[in-house]
């Protein structure tokens, strides 16, 4: 089917439409790895009522913006979506998608400009989660392309992903599946993470126990030390796990500690390991099966140092953390502030300088434990779900500022209704999903708030993910 790509949409796909049929209607077709204005010959992979999903069989007319992707696994790994687009253009497209999503879902017209905060496009991640495979030796990658790569795309030489030794491989999931893709590097991960990955390959996994299914690596701000946590099957033997952890710490001195948890592997949903890091909203509160060495790492930002434990949430872009904190907390002062979905206290620690009292609310026990350690005495840490805390209304006084950084599912009706009732003069909403952002801020705007500033932080270059900050006032 010959298609013309109209625009990019949230989720990474390009939107095209089929020719108008005899019924006077056309059907939307979503196609990945394209650019507006391109003409492609597409193969329909899935058809549903009103729309279809396709892949490029042949690139007929390429956009002048198209570039060759740097990563040898692009279009095979499901983690990145925009590596065929120059970085500056990625930001422009994301700003357009943010505006269009607000308009389409909640009829919100942004009158102000969207202030863009760019990140270096490579080696920006301080964290990655890798699939682990043990057992029969994994063969090297062949020169064949995956199905999503058509002959009309710029050639992508396949890179060997031979395991470092018999029975061991690291990797991600292939695009749209749970099929394992061995990898030797990840260009969007920090240099330290890549060095540790390479060293693990060289060492053949150090006799990694078969029960280990995934391993997550989290590097400190200096990219010199890291914390590892692994997810294991039910048949894990604690002695085997600790033996492996000790071997890791001995052979890779950059690893400060290793913690083991029960497996979080879920039903096949087509998400890559990178996507699961960004999209997993559930608190990481499982009891550790075993641990060796440090249970937490110290992460230093411009003005604060944070304890971050194994399993706790922390921002993954190591270049934009200070800028994000500055925009969210800057020029704000008063008597009382609320920090909702507070995590390990990233924003509360900064707010404590300009507010007499801060109430920080965090549901994850793991993050809450770090939060208590990371904030000064004028911050009261509350271990509770945000909706439960607001419903109980323990603070009767209206706060001068509310900061909220909800998960991808957004704040929801109960929280937004409580915010309207609180009537704080300023609300700062940090969002990782433009659709839930549009849904949540519409009632706030209807109640008298207006958008003072709109910011787009490029926390995930090369991907479709959009992090935005809306500064609301009334």
Short mmCIF file of C-alpha atoms in Angstrom, two decimals:
data_model
loop_
_atom_site.label_atom_id
_atom_site.label_comp_id
_atom_site.label_asym_id
_atom_site.label_seq_id
_atom_site.Cartn_x
_atom_site.Cartn_y
_atom_site.Cartn_z
CA UNK A 1 0.00 0.00 0.00
CA UNK A 2 1.45 3.38 -1.04
CA UNK A 3 1.14 5.92 1.77
CA UNK A 4 2.12 9.54 2.41
CA UNK A 5 3.14 10.33 5.97
CA UNK A 6 1.24 13.34 7.33
CA UNK A 7 2.82 13.82 10.77
CA UNK A 8 4.38 12.11 13.76
CA UNK A 9 2.16 11.17 16.68
CA UNK A 10 2.85 10.34 20.32
CA UNK A 11 4.07 6.78 20.53
CA UNK A 12 6.73 7.04 17.83
CA UNK A 13 4.67 6.32 14.73
CA UNK A 14 3.93 8.38 11.68
CA UNK A 15 0.30 8.91 10.66
CA UNK A 16 -0.89 8.19 7.12
CA UNK A 17 -4.35 7.65 5.65
CA UNK A 18 -5.60 5.19 3.09
CA UNK A 19 -7.33 6.52 -0.04
CA UNK A 20 -11.01 7.31 0.44
CA UNK A 21 -13.06 4.20 -0.16
CA UNK A 22 -16.48 3.72 -1.73
CA UNK A 23 -18.08 4.58 1.61
CA UNK A 24 -16.39 7.98 1.55
CA UNK A 25 -14.08 7.13 4.43
CA UNK A 26 -10.35 6.63 4.82
CA UNK A 27 -8.50 4.66 7.46
CA UNK A 28 -5.61 5.85 9.63
CA UNK A 29 -2.42 3.80 9.31
CA UNK A 30 0.35 4.05 11.90
CA UNK A 31 3.86 3.40 10.60
CA UNK A 32 7.10 3.52 12.66
CA UNK A 33 10.51 4.96 11.68
CA UNK A 34 9.21 7.51 9.19
CA UNK A 35 9.14 11.31 8.81
CA UNK A 36 6.43 13.76 7.73
CA UNK A 37 6.31 14.18 3.96
CA UNK A 38 7.80 10.78 3.18
CA UNK A 39 6.14 8.39 0.75
CA UNK A 40 6.42 4.74 1.65
CA UNK A 41 5.24 1.40 0.43
CA UNK A 42 3.83 -0.13 3.58
CA UNK A 43 2.89 -3.63 4.55
CA UNK A 44 -0.16 -3.85 6.82
CA UNK A 45 0.71 -5.87 9.94
CA UNK A 46 -2.46 -5.40 11.96
CA UNK A 47 -5.91 -4.11 11.11
CA UNK A 48 -8.56 -3.02 13.59
CA UNK A 49 -11.78 -1.05 13.45
CA UNK A 50 -10.91 2.38 12.10
CA UNK A 51 -7.13 2.03 11.92
CA UNK A 52 -4.26 -0.22 10.97
CA UNK A 53 -0.60 -0.66 11.83
CA UNK A 54 2.00 -1.13 9.16
CA UNK A 55 5.73 -1.31 8.51
CA UNK A 56 7.83 0.13 5.72
CA UNK A 57 8.45 -2.33 2.92
CA UNK A 58 10.06 0.31 0.68
CA UNK A 59 10.98 3.95 1.27
CA UNK A 60 9.83 5.59 -1.97
CA UNK A 61 10.56 9.24 -1.19
CA UNK A 62 12.75 10.12 1.80
CA UNK A 63 12.58 13.32 3.82
CA UNK A 64 15.62 15.60 3.47
CA UNK A 65 15.77 15.45 7.29
CA UNK A 66 16.42 11.71 7.37
CA UNK A 67 19.80 10.65 8.73
CA UNK A 68 21.47 7.31 9.32
CA UNK A 69 21.01 5.99 12.85
CA UNK A 70 24.10 5.68 14.99
CA UNK A 71 23.00 2.61 16.93
CA UNK A 72 23.55 -0.72 15.12
CA UNK A 73 20.43 -2.12 16.79
CA UNK A 74 18.05 0.67 15.77
CA UNK A 75 14.75 -0.64 14.31
CA UNK A 76 15.53 -4.00 15.92
CA UNK A 77 15.58 -3.00 19.60
CA UNK A 78 12.32 -1.43 20.74
CA UNK A 79 13.94 1.19 22.97
CA UNK A 80 14.51 4.05 20.50
CA UNK A 81 12.20 5.46 17.84
CA UNK A 82 13.73 8.70 16.49
CA UNK A 83 17.38 7.96 15.76
CA UNK A 84 16.68 8.55 12.05
CA UNK A 85 15.80 12.18 12.88
CA UNK A 86 18.36 14.93 13.67
CA UNK A 87 18.25 15.76 17.36
CA UNK A 88 17.13 19.37 16.91
CA UNK A 89 14.24 18.23 14.71
CA UNK A 90 13.25 15.64 17.32
CA UNK A 91 12.67 18.47 19.78
CA UNK A 92 10.58 20.41 17.27
CA UNK A 93 8.42 17.37 16.56
CA UNK A 94 7.96 16.68 20.27
CA UNK A 95 6.86 20.27 20.88
CA UNK A 96 4.32 19.95 18.06
CA UNK A 97 3.05 16.65 19.50
CA UNK A 98 2.69 18.20 22.97
CA UNK A 99 0.67 21.12 21.60
CA UNK A 100 -1.50 18.88 19.45
CA UNK A 101 -2.18 16.44 22.32
CA UNK A 102 -3.29 19.22 24.67
CA UNK A 103 -5.55 20.63 21.94
CA UNK A 104 -7.02 17.28 20.85
CA UNK A 105 -7.74 15.83 24.29
CA UNK A 106 -8.73 18.88 26.33
CA UNK A 107 -9.12 21.77 23.85
CA UNK A 108 -6.15 23.51 25.50
CA UNK A 109 -4.42 26.09 23.32
CA UNK A 110 -0.96 26.95 24.57
CA UNK A 111 -0.61 30.70 24.20
CA UNK A 112 2.97 30.78 25.44
CA UNK A 113 5.98 29.31 23.73
CA UNK A 114 7.19 25.88 24.78
CA UNK A 115 10.64 26.35 26.27
CA UNK A 116 12.91 23.56 25.10
CA UNK A 117 15.60 22.03 27.31
CA UNK A 118 17.88 19.89 25.17
CA UNK A 119 20.07 17.06 26.35
CA UNK A 120 23.16 15.61 24.71
CA UNK A 121 21.66 12.92 22.48
CA UNK A 122 24.10 10.12 23.41
CA UNK A 123 25.32 8.47 26.62
CA UNK A 124 22.70 10.35 28.66
CA UNK A 125 21.12 7.50 30.62
CA UNK A 126 22.36 6.75 34.12
CA UNK A 127 20.31 3.56 34.25
CA UNK A 128 19.51 0.61 32.05
CA UNK A 129 17.73 -2.72 32.52
CA UNK A 130 19.13 -5.66 30.59
CA UNK A 131 17.68 -9.05 29.84
CA UNK A 132 19.97 -11.89 30.90
CA UNK A 133 20.11 -15.19 29.06
CA UNK A 134 22.01 -18.25 30.23
CA UNK A 135 22.05 -21.71 28.74
CA UNK A 136 22.94 -22.78 25.19
CA UNK A 137 25.40 -20.46 23.50
CA UNK A 138 23.74 -17.66 21.57
CA UNK A 139 24.83 -17.43 17.94
CA UNK A 140 26.19 -14.15 16.52
CA UNK A 141 23.83 -11.81 14.68
CA UNK A 142 23.71 -12.39 10.96
CA UNK A 143 23.70 -9.70 8.31
CA UNK A 144 19.94 -10.04 7.83
CA UNK A 145 17.66 -7.15 8.67
CA UNK A 146 14.66 -7.47 10.92
CA UNK A 147 11.18 -7.29 9.45
CA UNK A 148 10.71 -3.63 10.32
CA UNK A 149 13.67 -2.72 8.10
CA UNK A 150 12.75 -2.41 4.47
CA UNK A 151 15.21 -2.31 1.60
CA UNK A 152 14.43 1.38 1.10
CA UNK A 153 15.97 2.37 4.43
CA UNK A 154 19.63 3.40 4.68
CA UNK A 155 21.65 0.18 5.12
CA UNK A 156 22.27 -0.82 8.72
CA UNK A 157 25.19 -3.21 9.07
CA UNK A 158 24.33 -5.85 11.64
CA UNK A 159 26.76 -6.03 14.52
CA UNK A 160 27.80 -9.27 16.06
CA UNK A 161 26.25 -9.86 19.45
CA UNK A 162 28.11 -13.06 20.23
CA UNK A 163 27.96 -13.79 23.93
CA UNK A 164 31.07 -13.29 25.98
CA UNK A 165 31.23 -16.96 26.85
CA UNK A 166 29.21 -20.18 26.59
CA UNK A 167 25.76 -19.78 28.05
CA UNK A 168 25.64 -16.03 28.69
CA UNK A 169 24.23 -13.02 26.86
CA UNK A 170 22.85 -9.58 27.68
CA UNK A 171 20.27 -7.72 25.62
CA UNK A 172 16.89 -6.12 25.19
CA UNK A 173 13.65 -7.18 23.56
CA UNK A 174 13.14 -6.89 19.83
CA UNK A 175 10.69 -4.30 18.63
CA UNK A 176 7.08 -5.21 19.41
CA UNK A 177 7.88 -8.59 20.95
CA UNK A 178 9.50 -10.45 23.80
CA UNK A 179 12.03 -12.04 21.47
CA UNK A 180 15.50 -11.63 22.93
CA UNK A 181 17.95 -9.35 21.12
CA UNK A 182 21.58 -9.75 22.25
CA UNK A 183 23.47 -6.44 22.34
CA UNK A 184 27.03 -5.44 23.14
CA UNK A 185 26.45 -1.72 23.65
CA UNK A 186 23.75 0.89 24.13
CA UNK A 187 24.76 4.31 22.74
CA UNK A 188 22.21 6.18 24.86
CA UNK A 189 23.55 4.68 28.11
CA UNK A 190 26.43 6.26 30.02
CA UNK A 191 30.04 5.29 29.30
CA UNK A 192 30.28 3.47 32.63
CA UNK A 193 27.19 1.37 31.89
CA UNK A 194 28.63 0.42 28.51
CA UNK A 195 32.01 -0.47 30.01
CA UNK A 196 30.36 -2.73 32.57
CA UNK A 197 28.26 -4.39 29.86
CA UNK A 198 31.38 -4.98 27.76
CA UNK A 199 33.31 -6.35 30.72
CA UNK A 200 30.50 -8.75 31.59
CA UNK A 201 30.67 -10.08 28.04
CA UNK A 202 34.44 -10.47 28.25
CA UNK A 203 34.11 -12.37 31.51
CA UNK A 204 31.44 -14.64 30.11
CA UNK A 205 28.96 -13.59 32.77
CA UNK A 206 31.12 -14.96 35.62
CA UNK A 207 28.97 -18.11 35.76
CA UNK A 208 25.78 -16.15 36.14
CA UNK A 209 23.11 -18.25 37.90
CA UNK A 210 20.38 -19.49 35.58
CA UNK A 211 17.75 -17.98 37.91
CA UNK A 212 18.85 -14.42 37.03
CA UNK A 213 16.47 -13.06 34.38
CA UNK A 214 17.21 -9.31 34.35
CA UNK A 215 19.84 -6.98 35.72
CA UNK A 216 19.48 -3.24 36.23
CA UNK A 217 22.49 -0.93 36.45
CA UNK A 218 22.32 2.56 37.99
CA UNK A 219 25.36 4.85 37.80
CA UNK A 220 26.16 7.79 40.07
CA UNK A 221 26.40 11.39 38.85
CA UNK A 222 30.16 11.17 38.28
CA UNK A 223 29.66 7.98 36.23
CA UNK A 224 32.29 6.27 38.36
CA UNK A 225 30.33 3.90 40.60
CA UNK A 226 27.13 1.96 40.09
CA UNK A 227 24.56 -0.07 41.92
CA UNK A 228 23.16 -3.26 40.43
CA UNK A 229 19.95 -5.07 41.17
CA UNK A 230 18.83 -8.29 39.57
CA UNK A 231 15.47 -9.99 39.14
CA UNK A 232 15.37 -13.73 39.66
CA UNK A 233 13.04 -16.67 39.20
CA UNK A 234 11.50 -18.54 42.10
CA UNK A 235 14.11 -21.28 41.92
CA UNK A 236 16.93 -18.89 42.83
CA UNK A 237 19.46 -20.26 45.30
CA UNK A 238 20.63 -17.57 47.72
CA UNK A 239 24.14 -19.02 47.97
CA UNK A 240 24.52 -19.00 44.17
CA UNK A 241 23.29 -15.42 43.98
CA UNK A 242 25.72 -14.20 46.65
CA UNK A 243 28.60 -16.09 45.04
CA UNK A 244 27.87 -14.35 41.75
CA UNK A 245 27.50 -10.95 43.44
CA UNK A 246 30.87 -11.33 45.13
CA UNK A 247 32.43 -12.27 41.80
CA UNK A 248 30.90 -9.19 40.16
CA UNK A 249 32.20 -6.88 42.88
CA UNK A 250 35.64 -8.47 42.70
CA UNK A 251 36.05 -8.37 38.92
CA UNK A 252 34.16 -5.10 38.35
CA UNK A 253 35.20 -2.76 41.20
CA UNK A 254 32.89 -0.05 39.84
CA UNK A 255 29.96 -2.05 41.26
CA UNK A 256 29.28 -0.86 44.81
CA UNK A 257 26.67 -3.48 45.59
CA UNK A 258 24.21 -6.01 44.18
CA UNK A 259 20.65 -6.61 45.40
CA UNK A 260 18.40 -9.44 44.24
CA UNK A 261 14.60 -9.32 43.92
CA UNK A 262 11.95 -11.74 42.72
CA UNK A 263 11.31 -11.55 39.00
CA UNK A 264 9.05 -8.79 37.69
CA UNK A 265 8.75 -10.34 34.24
CA UNK A 266 5.18 -9.96 33.04
CA UNK A 267 3.01 -11.12 30.18
CA UNK A 268 4.29 -10.31 26.71
CA UNK A 269 3.26 -6.73 26.01
CA UNK A 270 5.73 -5.77 23.31
CA UNK A 271 7.65 -3.26 25.42
CA UNK A 272 11.43 -3.16 25.36
CA UNK A 273 13.53 -3.17 28.50
CA UNK A 274 14.18 0.57 28.09
CA UNK A 275 10.47 1.28 27.73
CA UNK A 276 9.66 -0.77 30.80
CA UNK A 277 12.07 1.37 32.85
CA UNK A 278 10.28 4.52 31.75
CA UNK A 279 6.73 3.19 31.83
CA UNK A 280 6.63 0.95 34.89
CA UNK A 281 4.51 2.85 37.41
CA UNK A 282 4.38 0.26 40.18
CA UNK A 283 6.45 1.06 43.29
CA UNK A 284 9.51 -1.16 43.60
CA UNK A 285 8.80 -2.43 47.10
CA UNK A 286 9.54 -6.13 46.89
CA UNK A 287 11.56 -7.59 49.73
CA UNK A 288 15.12 -8.34 48.70
CA UNK A 289 16.01 -11.99 48.29
CA UNK A 290 19.66 -11.26 49.02
CA UNK A 291 22.19 -8.48 48.80
CA UNK A 292 25.93 -8.00 48.76
CA UNK A 293 27.84 -4.78 49.34
CA UNK A 294 26.09 -1.40 49.34
CA UNK A 295 22.29 -1.27 49.26
CA UNK A 296 22.24 2.36 48.07
CA UNK A 297 24.34 4.81 46.11
CA UNK A 298 24.97 8.53 46.65
CA UNK A 299 23.88 10.70 43.73
CA UNK A 300 25.30 14.23 43.72
CA UNK A 301 23.51 17.09 41.98
CA UNK A 302 24.55 20.74 41.89
CA UNK A 303 23.21 21.59 45.35
CA UNK A 304 22.32 18.30 47.02
CA UNK A 305 23.38 14.70 47.47
CA UNK A 306 20.73 11.99 47.46
CA UNK A 307 20.67 8.47 48.78
CA UNK A 308 19.13 6.22 46.12
CA UNK A 309 18.49 2.59 47.10
CA UNK A 310 18.20 -0.41 44.86
CA UNK A 311 14.75 -0.26 43.27
CA UNK A 312 14.06 3.40 44.06
CA UNK A 313 13.02 5.80 41.30
CA UNK A 314 15.38 8.56 40.18
CA UNK A 315 15.55 10.63 37.00
CA UNK A 316 17.48 8.78 34.29
CA UNK A 317 18.90 11.68 32.26
CA UNK A 318 22.16 12.54 33.98
CA UNK A 319 22.55 15.86 32.13
CA UNK A 320 19.24 17.61 32.86
CA UNK A 321 18.55 16.89 36.54
CA UNK A 322 19.80 20.26 37.81
CA UNK A 323 17.94 22.15 35.09
CA UNK A 324 14.73 20.25 35.84
CA UNK A 325 14.98 21.01 39.58
CA UNK A 326 15.67 24.68 38.84
CA UNK A 327 12.58 25.09 36.65
CA UNK A 328 10.27 23.20 39.01
CA UNK A 329 11.39 24.88 42.23
CA UNK A 330 12.96 28.15 41.06
CA UNK A 331 11.51 31.54 42.06
CA UNK A 332 9.13 29.83 44.51
CA UNK A 333 9.02 30.74 48.19
CA UNK A 334 6.54 30.96 51.03
CA UNK A 335 5.39 29.28 54.20
CA UNK A 336 3.98 25.92 53.05
CA UNK A 337 4.61 23.70 50.02
CA UNK A 338 3.32 20.26 49.06
CA UNK A 339 5.53 17.85 47.10
CA UNK A 340 3.32 15.05 45.80
CA UNK A 341 4.78 11.82 44.37
CA UNK A 342 7.99 13.00 45.99
CA UNK A 343 10.23 10.02 45.20
CA UNK A 344 13.54 10.23 47.05
CA UNK A 345 13.05 13.96 47.64
CA UNK A 346 14.55 15.46 44.48
CA UNK A 347 12.33 18.55 44.62
CA UNK A 348 11.69 18.68 48.38
CA UNK A 349 15.39 19.11 49.16
CA UNK A 350 15.49 22.17 46.90
CA UNK A 351 12.19 23.61 48.14
CA UNK A 352 13.42 23.41 51.73
CA UNK A 353 15.64 26.45 51.17
CA UNK A 354 12.74 28.80 50.39
CA UNK A 355 9.78 27.39 52.34
CA UNK A 356 9.33 27.12 56.08
CA UNK A 357 7.41 23.86 55.87
CA UNK A 358 7.18 21.18 53.18
CA UNK A 359 5.01 18.07 53.23
CA UNK A 360 6.35 15.42 50.87
CA UNK A 361 4.14 12.46 50.00
CA UNK A 362 5.51 9.19 48.58
CA UNK A 363 3.81 5.79 48.33
CA UNK A 364 6.83 3.57 47.57
CA UNK A 365 8.37 2.30 50.79
CA UNK A 366 11.76 2.05 49.09
CA UNK A 367 11.73 5.63 47.84
CA UNK A 368 10.19 6.84 51.12
CA UNK A 369 13.07 5.34 53.06
CA UNK A 370 15.51 7.35 50.95
CA UNK A 371 13.30 10.45 51.13
CA UNK A 372 13.56 10.54 54.93
CA UNK A 373 17.36 10.45 54.67
CA UNK A 374 17.62 13.11 51.96
CA UNK A 375 15.65 16.07 53.35
CA UNK A 376 16.24 18.57 56.19
CA UNK A 377 14.13 18.98 59.31
CA UNK A 378 11.62 21.43 57.80
CA UNK A 379 10.42 18.71 55.41
CA UNK A 380 7.88 16.25 56.79
CA UNK A 381 7.98 12.98 54.88
CA UNK A 382 4.63 11.20 54.56
CA UNK A 383 4.48 7.58 53.48
CA UNK A 384 1.11 7.35 51.73
CA UNK A 385 -0.61 7.36 48.38
CA UNK A 386 -1.19 10.91 47.21
CA UNK A 387 -4.93 10.43 46.80
CA UNK A 388 -5.24 9.02 50.34
CA UNK A 389 -3.21 11.85 51.81
CA UNK A 390 -5.25 14.54 50.08
CA UNK A 391 -8.51 12.82 50.92
CA UNK A 392 -7.66 12.87 54.61
CA UNK A 393 -6.69 16.56 54.38
CA UNK A 394 -4.31 16.64 57.38
CA UNK A 395 -3.16 20.15 56.37
CA UNK A 396 -6.07 22.60 56.50
CA UNK A 397 -4.04 25.61 55.47
CA UNK A 398 -3.84 26.23 51.74
CA UNK A 399 -0.27 25.68 50.53
CA UNK A 400 1.59 28.42 48.70
CA UNK A 401 2.85 25.90 46.13
CA UNK A 402 2.01 22.36 45.03
CA UNK A 403 4.53 20.33 43.06
CA UNK A 404 3.41 17.03 41.60
CA UNK A 405 5.36 14.52 39.54
CA UNK A 406 2.92 11.63 39.02
CA UNK A 407 3.64 8.38 37.17
CA UNK A 408 2.73 7.93 33.52
CA UNK A 409 -0.89 7.23 34.47
CA UNK A 410 -1.18 10.81 35.72
CA UNK A 411 -2.70 12.20 38.90
CA UNK A 412 -6.31 11.22 38.24
CA UNK A 413 -9.69 12.65 39.20
CA UNK A 414 -9.41 12.35 42.99
CA UNK A 415 -6.07 14.15 43.16
CA UNK A 416 -7.06 16.86 40.67
CA UNK A 417 -10.34 17.48 42.50
CA UNK A 418 -8.39 17.89 45.75
CA UNK A 419 -5.99 20.33 44.09
CA UNK A 420 -8.92 22.45 42.90
CA UNK A 421 -10.28 22.48 46.47
CA UNK A 422 -6.89 23.37 47.96
CA UNK A 423 -6.67 26.39 45.69
CA UNK A 424 -2.91 26.88 45.95
CA UNK A 425 -1.85 30.02 44.07
CA UNK A 426 0.80 28.04 42.20
CA UNK A 427 0.89 24.46 40.89
CA UNK A 428 3.84 22.93 39.07
CA UNK A 429 3.02 19.74 37.22
CA UNK A 430 5.83 17.49 35.99
CA UNK A 431 4.49 15.09 33.36
CA UNK A 432 5.92 12.13 31.47
CA UNK A 433 2.80 11.63 29.30
CA UNK A 434 1.10 14.45 27.39
CA UNK A 435 -2.27 12.64 27.25
CA UNK A 436 -2.64 12.28 31.03
CA UNK A 437 -1.26 15.80 31.44
CA UNK A 438 -4.01 17.18 29.19
CA UNK A 439 -6.66 15.25 31.09
CA UNK A 440 -5.40 16.39 34.51
CA UNK A 441 -4.81 20.09 33.93
CA UNK A 442 -8.10 20.74 32.11
CA UNK A 443 -10.12 20.90 35.39
CA UNK A 444 -7.44 23.12 36.93
CA UNK A 445 -7.66 25.56 34.03
CA UNK A 446 -11.45 25.48 34.24
CA UNK A 447 -11.24 26.40 37.94
CA UNK A 448 -9.26 29.57 37.30
CA UNK A 449 -5.66 28.54 36.79
CA UNK A 450 -3.70 29.60 33.73
CA UNK A 451 -0.45 28.34 32.24
CA UNK A 452 2.36 30.76 33.05
CA UNK A 453 5.12 28.73 31.45
CA UNK A 454 5.35 25.50 29.45
CA UNK A 455 8.63 23.58 29.37
CA UNK A 456 9.67 20.49 27.42
CA UNK A 457 12.62 18.56 28.83
CA UNK A 458 14.28 16.21 26.40
CA UNK A 459 15.02 13.54 29.01
CA UNK A 460 14.85 10.73 26.44
CA UNK A 461 16.54 11.74 23.14
CA UNK A 462 16.06 9.23 20.36
CA UNK A 463 12.71 8.09 21.78
CA UNK A 464 9.13 9.39 21.54
CA UNK A 465 8.91 10.05 25.28
CA UNK A 466 8.04 13.61 26.32
CA UNK A 467 8.78 15.10 29.73
CA UNK A 468 7.05 18.44 30.28
CA UNK A 469 6.64 20.91 33.12
CA UNK A 470 3.60 23.19 33.34
CA UNK A 471 3.76 26.18 35.69
CA UNK A 472 0.17 27.03 36.64
CA UNK A 473 -0.99 30.08 38.58
CA UNK A 474 -4.30 31.63 39.63
#
